[in-house]
Amino acid sequence: MTDLSRCANAIRALAMDAVEAANSGHPGMPMGMADVATVLFARHLKFDPSAPRWPDRDRFVLSAGHGSMLVYALLHLTGYASPTLDDVRRFRQWHSPCAGHPESTELPGVECTTGPLGQGLAMAVGMAMAERHLNGVFGDALVDHATWVIAGDGCLMEGISQEAISLAGHLQLGRLNLIWDDNRISIDGPVSLSSSEDMAGRFAAAGWHVVACDGHDFASIDAALTAARADPRPSLIAARTTIGKGAPTKAGTSGSHGSPLGAKEIEGAREALGWPHGPFEIPADIKAWWEGLGARGAAARADWEARLAASPDADEFSRRMAGQLPDHDPLPAHLASLVANAPKIATRKASELALDVLVPALPELLGGSADLTGSNNTKARGQTLFSATDHAGRYVHYGIREFGMAAAMNGMALHGGIIPYGGTFLVFSDYMRNAIRLAAIQQIRVIHVATHDSIGLGEDGPTHQPIEHLASLRAMPNVAVWRPADAVETAEAWACALRDETRPSVLALSRQNLPALRQDVAENRSARGAYRLVAASNQRGAVLIATGSEVHVAAEAAALLESDGIGCDVVSMPCWEMFAAQDDVYRADLLPADVLKISVEAGVTMGWERWTGSDGITIGIDHFGASAPAERLYAEYGLTAPAIAARVKARLGR
Amino acid sequence: MTDLSRCANAIRALAMDAVEAANSGHPGMPMGMADVATVLFARHLKFDPSAPRWPDRDRFVLSAGHGSMLVYALLHLTGYASPTLDDVRRFRQWHSPCAGHPESTELPGVECTTGPLGQGLAMAVGMAMAERHLNGVFGDALVDHATWVIAGDGCLMEGISQEAISLAGHLQLGRLNLIWDDNRISIDGPVSLSSSEDMAGRFAAAGWHVVACDGHDFASIDAALTAARADPRPSLIAARTTIGKGAPTKAGTSGSHGSPLGAKEIEGAREALGWPHGPFEIPADIKAWWEGLGARGAAARADWEARLAASPDADEFSRRMAGQLPDHDPLPAHLASLVANAPKIATRKASELALDVLVPALPELLGGSADLTGSNNTKARGQTLFSATDHAGRYVHYGIREFGMAAAMNGMALHGGIIPYGGTFLVFSDYMRNAIRLAAIQQIRVIHVATHDSIGLGEDGPTHQPIEHLASLRAMPNVAVWRPADAVETAEAWACALRDETRPSVLALSRQNLPALRQDVAENRSARGAYRLVAASNQRGAVLIATGSEVHVAAEAAALLESDGIGCDVVSMPCWEMFAAQDDVYRADLLPADVLKISVEAGVTMGWERWTGSDGITIGIDHFGASAPAERLYAEYGLTAPAIAARVKARLGR
């Protein structure tokens, strides 16, 4: 057996050196987990550096993302094309793929941008769900891999970890193995300052298998990982480690957590570790050993590729993994039927009608709701349940776990082969907000069905009525926020969200019924982000811009104005982001500079000046709502056709 | 012994009738928990309807807020002045205090606006912390009460519950008793659809005492509540109940959860319960029994008032509970020293300097951090720890539990006697966003120290760099978002936040050092929200508006423009909300209509058009950041004085 200690010390040395060179970063975690990671990569992880994204690889998630040098060291040592040693030297510098925290958009060997603590674990749960689902559909020959996570106390103190753990236990995701870096240190000092949890008891209560090991004893680590793989339940491997192991004075203290060790401490560590090599210098035999590990994976991949080539499912599996939509698009026929029937329904119901045709046609759609299935209208006709006993099912009862759901959806999208969608109330987007952000940063396609999108939900009151949520989601880069006005726009929004491969979409949908407004469906007009729904009859004196449930109100206001001789366009603007991407000519034609522009939306007015201009009118709700029937709230807050028409006339002096 | 069943049935009847009258609401939970609540109020809860907010009452939190009719029924029956029976009849109607979910701003008997699930429990943890802290300071004579919570599976599936439970166990909040409505039903159906947790095991792992009871057996309930009170640990009382108990066909099903039962089912329930009375009709003997319970509390309150009157601490205790600041204000002397020293420091460090003088002067300040104490600079000199063994300490190591921290802070503010502040990175405000919202809705004073407020944090990269966070917090009604530019403005922001009794404040603070900009401290200029820091020397051609760490950059850009003969004001705008509240004359003087206005902020530009006008320039970052040193990022993103000056000159054609 090779001297694993020396191999592990290569990780420690790279971590110390890179953090020192950057003069910023976290050496303690990679140094503490180097031994565990070495055993994981040497004996258990299925990976092939020459094909970082082959579908049946094991997924390895560093949930404790501040320890990013651990994964950069592993990728470099085992022979991935990137990061190069030069990349590692440029850790945390402009344009280096070795960012402060691991980013999946920077390195193909990084499975996810773990982001703030806890979410890596929750995304790993989604990856493990995706794996079991695709295994259920395509069988062991094509899909048979594990998901490994390294998490620290930070991840496990975050609330989202409980949602993830509980869901994984409930769904019996046995291929999920979580290695807990039990170093008893957090930034503020010993973990005992802030926590007294019996971690093993907590995981056991959630239906997990629990095994412990000495994180610096290779045989103990190996035995624990072996036991984890063998157990049919998800496994917690509690690895007792020393943070910053090797650092002579800072090991075992928070002093090694989040700052460079300093030249003197590094010198001492080199001595203590028996590592006489210079900064960023890896002896050839050590590098060869690591590369040998990496090379071993090619055989497993070749076997898998042969199985894929021989499989009758090869094309379908490859299509799904590539994220390509099927050739047949069921929406045109659906849109035609909507025009024929002109249903007056809530857009959440319209979304259900769209799902009723999309779910059968797109087998990659995997949906769910955070315990609001009947309210979010997320379950299509005949959609079967994804459960511990049937992972091939396509609908998940996520429980009251919005954040866990959103992160799991990210994990599924990252895994590939699935287009996840999930429902909750728009107001609860606050709970999962940072998971939406991580989807945006990672440029992945996940679709949020966010119903009860305004005071239109009525009696549940201010805590459940979104007011600032549309604005705050629009503020987030790389998110498409949709607020369709009727059933046709809802179907068009679904079409756009499905095509939008590099960003998440949020469909904000009404609880209340809305009249059919669109009769023309030859073109997906919503794809422009905004379009002229009604053109002025009289000479144009105003342009009303509205979204979602306020479009029909704006149209009624326009009719009142027209009856007073004031010409009024009505612009439906279901998606700011799509509209912002149109050319100047289109935008200027829709929102001419010399005409009074008025926005109407049942939410905060912040940001609407961008479309109305300084001289326009922004009509909305810049305060919290109240508990009352929806119609009453709309009337009290001035969101009725007569009230809007009156404001326009007052401004025009008519 | 009175027939407790009949007394409990009064709750059931009111819940059924009110939901039916509103044609919306949740009858199942009040009907299921009526027996438990009856025993709680009859035998255990310390309360006095004639003085709903006397300081030493027990706190009762309905975390499962959708069951609001439970608390409305209890308040009405026991003799609180409000809600009246008429209020109850108008459940969920415009201007009724009986809102869809309990709201502390509507009814003095409601301890908190529980909002989305899980937060009631987490606020209760804060209340229990406040109680033990004030007990530690003022002793048993003045502070000696319990905190009771009713939570359902929804609350306990939410991740925040784990943060709350874990923190409560760690801090050994023995006066906290959580009654779990174990009805095994959620909205989507049986809880087994989404969860398989061993709840007792989970709580035991967090250091809680666990006791179970039959939630429809009065003796069993009483024994469990008695055991909970006796145990020195926080207690979970697992009450096995039947949701909608009494409803002939819907009891025990999700059908009774969230919709009116319907006339026929209610008729059947009246029969099954032996409740022959009409809608909203409470027999006199039942009402008298409940009012008798309520009247009993007056004696305990009178005893307490006598103790308060006799206490040497009476004035100080009353001052704190009233939320009045002490007479002595330490900030003027601090500001004078800042002018004398003109320190070039990060505003997070400036905040620490302010805390060093505020914490000793304001004993009601109770601070903490979510495991970023040294980064948030939240711990003042000499501040001792609040811990399981010393509840009189004033600094909390919250652990990596941002959401739990923010909700606990809300609970402390609601309890009274404490002004809570807590620190984390601004980007993690996403995790606690809805708790900030609940503070805003509840109009309470909590202060968030949100450091590392921009790309200025540098190497940690895009997942840790706030971009849209200032905009998204400004979008929220009733939140004061501060971004001070130097040490003086930071102290001024603290002064304003402390005076702002009816809303939360967020202090967005820099990681990087910033030059001293202000020499004048006679007036708190930040209190205007924005002010002219530098007036143009040449004829004014531009007004640069900036916040926080970009103010000095704007001032440098202005100097460049002046050197080219272009007069340029520099407006520092530390708080949009305070500026929006100024009169038109002040605002127009600062931001004149006929001059080019340019905003400069290291975040999304959304919303800035409100201040720059359509013809202005908004300079910011409308994309995610990157991992690199801060200076490099500022340069790459055009946030340097030369880049800004160049854009202004280009627009002016100079």
Coordinates of N, CA and C in Angstrom, one line a residue, chain A residues 168-260:
Chain A
A168 N -34.4 13.2 2.5 CA -33.6 12.0 2.1 C -33.9 10.8 2.8
G169 N -34.2 10.9 4.1 CA -34.5 9.8 4.9 C -35.9 9.2 4.5
H170 N -36.8 10.1 4.3 CA -38.2 9.7 3.9 C -38.2 9.0 2.6
L171 N -37.4 9.5 1.7 CA -37.4 8.9 0.3 C -36.4 7.8 0.2
Q172 N -35.7 7.5 1.3 CA -34.8 6.4 1.4 C -33.7 6.4 0.2
L173 N -33.0 7.5 0.2 CA -32.0 7.7 -0.9 C -30.7 7.0 -0.4
G174 N -30.7 5.7 -0.6 CA -29.6 4.9 0.0 C -28.3 5.2 -0.7
R175 N -28.3 5.8 -1.9 CA -27.0 6.0 -2.6 C -26.4 7.4 -2.2
L176 N -27.0 8.0 -1.2 CA -26.5 9.3 -0.7 C -25.7 9.0 0.5
N177 N -24.4 9.5 0.5 CA -23.5 9.4 1.7 C -23.0 10.7 2.0
L178 N -23.2 11.1 3.3 CA -22.8 12.4 3.8 C -21.7 12.2 4.8
I179 N -20.6 12.8 4.4 CA -19.4 12.8 5.3 C -19.4 14.1 6.1
W180 N -19.6 13.9 7.4 CA -19.6 15.1 8.3 C -18.2 15.3 8.8
D181 N -17.7 16.5 8.5 CA -16.3 16.9 9.0 C -16.5 17.3 10.4
D182 N -16.4 16.4 11.3 CA -16.7 16.6 12.8 C -15.4 17.1 13.4
N183 N -15.1 18.4 13.2 CA -13.9 19.0 13.7 C -14.1 19.8 15.0
R184 N -15.4 20.0 15.3 CA -15.7 20.7 16.6 C -15.3 22.1 16.6
I185 N -15.1 22.7 15.5 CA -14.6 24.1 15.4 C -15.5 24.9 14.4
S186 N -16.0 26.0 14.8 CA -16.6 26.9 13.9 C -15.9 28.3 13.9
I187 N -16.3 29.2 13.2 CA -15.6 30.5 13.1 C -15.4 31.2 14.5
D188 N -16.5 31.2 15.2 CA -16.5 31.9 16.5 C -15.7 31.1 17.6
G189 N -15.3 29.9 17.3 CA -14.6 29.1 18.3 C -15.0 27.7 18.3
P190 N -15.0 27.0 19.5 CA -15.5 25.7 19.6 C -17.0 25.6 19.3
V191 N -17.4 24.6 18.6 CA -18.8 24.4 18.3 C -19.7 24.4 19.6
S192 N -19.1 24.0 20.6 CA -19.8 24.0 21.9 C -20.3 25.4 22.3
L193 N -19.8 26.4 21.7 CA -20.3 27.8 22.0 C -21.7 27.9 21.5
S194 N -22.1 27.2 20.5 CA -23.4 27.4 19.9 C -24.3 26.2 19.7
S195 N -23.7 25.0 20.0 CA -24.5 23.8 19.7 C -24.1 22.7 20.6
S196 N -25.2 21.9 20.9 CA -25.0 20.7 21.8 C -25.7 19.5 21.3
E197 N -25.9 19.5 20.0 CA -26.7 18.5 19.4 C -26.0 17.1 19.4
D198 N -26.8 16.1 19.5 CA -26.4 14.7 19.3 C -26.6 14.4 17.9
M199 N -25.6 14.6 17.0 CA -25.8 14.5 15.6 C -26.2 13.1 15.2
A200 N -25.6 12.1 15.8 CA -26.0 10.7 15.4 C -27.5 10.5 15.7
G201 N -27.9 11.0 16.8 CA -29.3 10.8 17.2 C -30.3 11.6 16.2
R202 N -29.8 12.7 15.8 CA -30.6 13.5 14.9 C -30.8 12.8 13.6
F203 N -29.7 12.3 13.0 CA -29.8 11.6 11.7 C -30.6 10.3 11.9
A204 N -30.4 9.6 12.9 CA -31.1 8.3 13.1 C -32.6 8.6 13.2
A205 N -33.0 9.7 13.8 CA -34.4 10.1 13.9 C -35.0 10.4 12.5
A206 N -34.1 10.7 11.6 CA -34.6 11.0 10.2 C -34.5 9.8 9.3
G207 N -34.2 8.6 9.9 CA -34.2 7.4 9.1 C -32.9 7.1 8.4
W208 N -31.8 7.7 8.9 CA -30.5 7.5 8.3 C -29.7 6.4 9.0
H209 N -28.8 5.8 8.2 CA -27.8 5.0 8.8 C -26.6 5.9 9.3
V210 N -26.1 5.6 10.4 CA -25.0 6.4 11.0 C -23.8 5.5 11.3
V211 N -22.6 6.0 10.9 CA -21.4 5.3 11.2 C -20.3 6.4 11.5
A212 N -19.4 6.0 12.4 CA -18.4 7.0 12.8 C -17.0 6.5 12.4
C213 N -16.1 7.4 12.2 CA -14.7 6.9 12.0 C -13.8 8.0 12.6
D214 N -12.5 7.6 12.7 CA -11.4 8.5 13.0 C -11.0 9.0 11.6
G215 N -11.2 10.3 11.4 CA -10.9 10.9 10.1 C -9.4 11.0 9.8
H216 N -8.6 10.5 10.7 CA -7.1 10.5 10.3 C -6.6 9.1 10.4
D217 N -7.4 8.1 10.4 CA -7.0 6.7 10.4 C -7.6 6.1 9.1
F218 N -6.7 5.8 8.2 CA -7.2 5.4 6.8 C -8.1 4.2 6.9
A219 N -7.7 3.2 7.7 CA -8.5 2.0 7.8 C -9.9 2.2 8.4
S220 N -9.9 3.1 9.4 CA -11.2 3.5 10.0 C -12.1 4.2 9.0
I221 N -11.5 5.1 8.2 CA -12.2 5.8 7.2 C -12.8 4.8 6.1
D222 N -11.9 3.9 5.7 CA -12.3 3.0 4.7 C -13.4 2.1 5.1
A223 N -13.4 1.7 6.4 CA -14.4 0.8 6.9 C -15.7 1.6 6.9
A224 N -15.7 2.8 7.3 CA -16.9 3.6 7.4 C -17.5 3.8 6.1
L225 N -16.7 4.2 5.1 CA -17.2 4.4 3.8 C -17.8 3.1 3.2
T226 N -17.1 2.0 3.4 CA -17.6 0.8 3.0 C -19.0 0.4 3.6
A227 N -19.1 0.7 4.9 CA -20.4 0.4 5.5 C -21.5 1.3 5.0
A228 N -21.1 2.6 4.7 CA -22.1 3.5 4.1 C -22.6 3.0 2.8
R229 N -21.7 2.5 2.0 CA -22.1 2.1 0.6 C -23.0 0.9 0.7
A230 N -22.8 0.0 1.7 CA -23.5 -1.2 1.8 C -24.9 -1.0 2.4
D231 N -25.1 0.0 3.2 CA -26.4 0.2 3.8 C -27.5 0.7 2.9
P232 N -28.7 0.2 2.9 CA -29.7 0.7 2.0 C -30.3 2.0 2.3
R233 N -30.0 2.5 3.5 CA -30.4 3.9 3.9 C -29.4 4.9 3.5
P234 N -29.8 6.2 3.4 CA -28.8 7.2 3.3 C -27.9 7.1 4.5
S235 N -26.6 7.4 4.3 CA -25.6 7.3 5.4 C -25.0 8.6 5.9
L236 N -24.9 8.7 7.2 CA -24.0 9.8 7.7 C -22.7 9.1 8.2
I237 N -21.6 9.6 7.6 CA -20.3 9.1 8.1 C -19.7 10.3 9.0
A238 N -19.7 10.1 10.3 CA -19.2 11.1 11.2 C -17.7 10.9 11.3
A239 N -17.0 11.8 10.6 CA -15.5 11.7 10.6 C -14.9 12.7 11.6
R240 N -14.4 12.1 12.7 CA -13.7 13.0 13.7 C -12.4 13.4 13.2
T241 N -12.3 14.7 13.0 CA -11.0 15.3 12.4 C -10.5 16.4 13.2
T242 N -9.3 16.8 12.9 CA -8.6 18.0 13.4 C -8.5 19.0 12.4
I243 N -9.2 20.1 12.5 CA -9.1 21.2 11.5 C -7.7 21.7 11.4
G244 N -7.3 21.9 10.2 CA -5.9 22.4 10.0 C -4.8 21.4 10.4
K245 N -5.1 20.2 10.3 CA -4.2 19.1 10.8 C -2.8 19.3 10.1
G246 N -1.8 19.4 10.9 CA -0.5 19.6 10.4 C 0.1 20.9 10.8
A247 N -0.8 21.9 11.0 CA -0.3 23.3 11.4 C 0.1 23.2 12.8
P248 N 1.3 23.6 13.1 CA 1.9 23.3 14.5 C 1.1 24.0 15.6
T249 N 0.7 25.2 15.4 CA 0.0 25.9 16.6 C -1.5 26.1 16.3
K250 N -1.9 26.1 15.0 CA -3.3 26.5 14.7 C -4.2 25.3 14.5
A251 N -3.6 24.1 14.3 CA -4.5 22.9 14.2 C -5.4 22.8 15.3
G252 N -6.6 22.4 15.0 CA -7.6 22.2 16.1 C -8.2 23.5 16.7
T253 N -7.9 24.6 16.0 CA -8.4 25.9 16.5 C -9.1 26.6 15.3
S254 N -9.9 27.6 15.7 CA -10.6 28.4 14.6 C -9.6 29.3 13.9
G255 N -8.4 29.4 14.5 CA -7.3 30.2 13.8 C -6.9 29.6 12.5
S256 N -7.2 28.3 12.2 CA -6.8 27.8 10.9 C -8.0 27.8 10.0
H257 N -9.1 28.3 10.4 CA -10.3 28.1 9.6 C -10.3 29.0 8.4
G258 N -10.2 30.3 8.6 CA -10.6 31.2 7.5 C -9.5 32.3 7.1
S259 N -8.3 32.0 7.5 CA -7.2 33.0 7.1 C -6.0 32.2 6.7
P260 N -5.1 32.9 6.0 CA -3.8 32.2 5.6 C -3.1 31.9 6.9

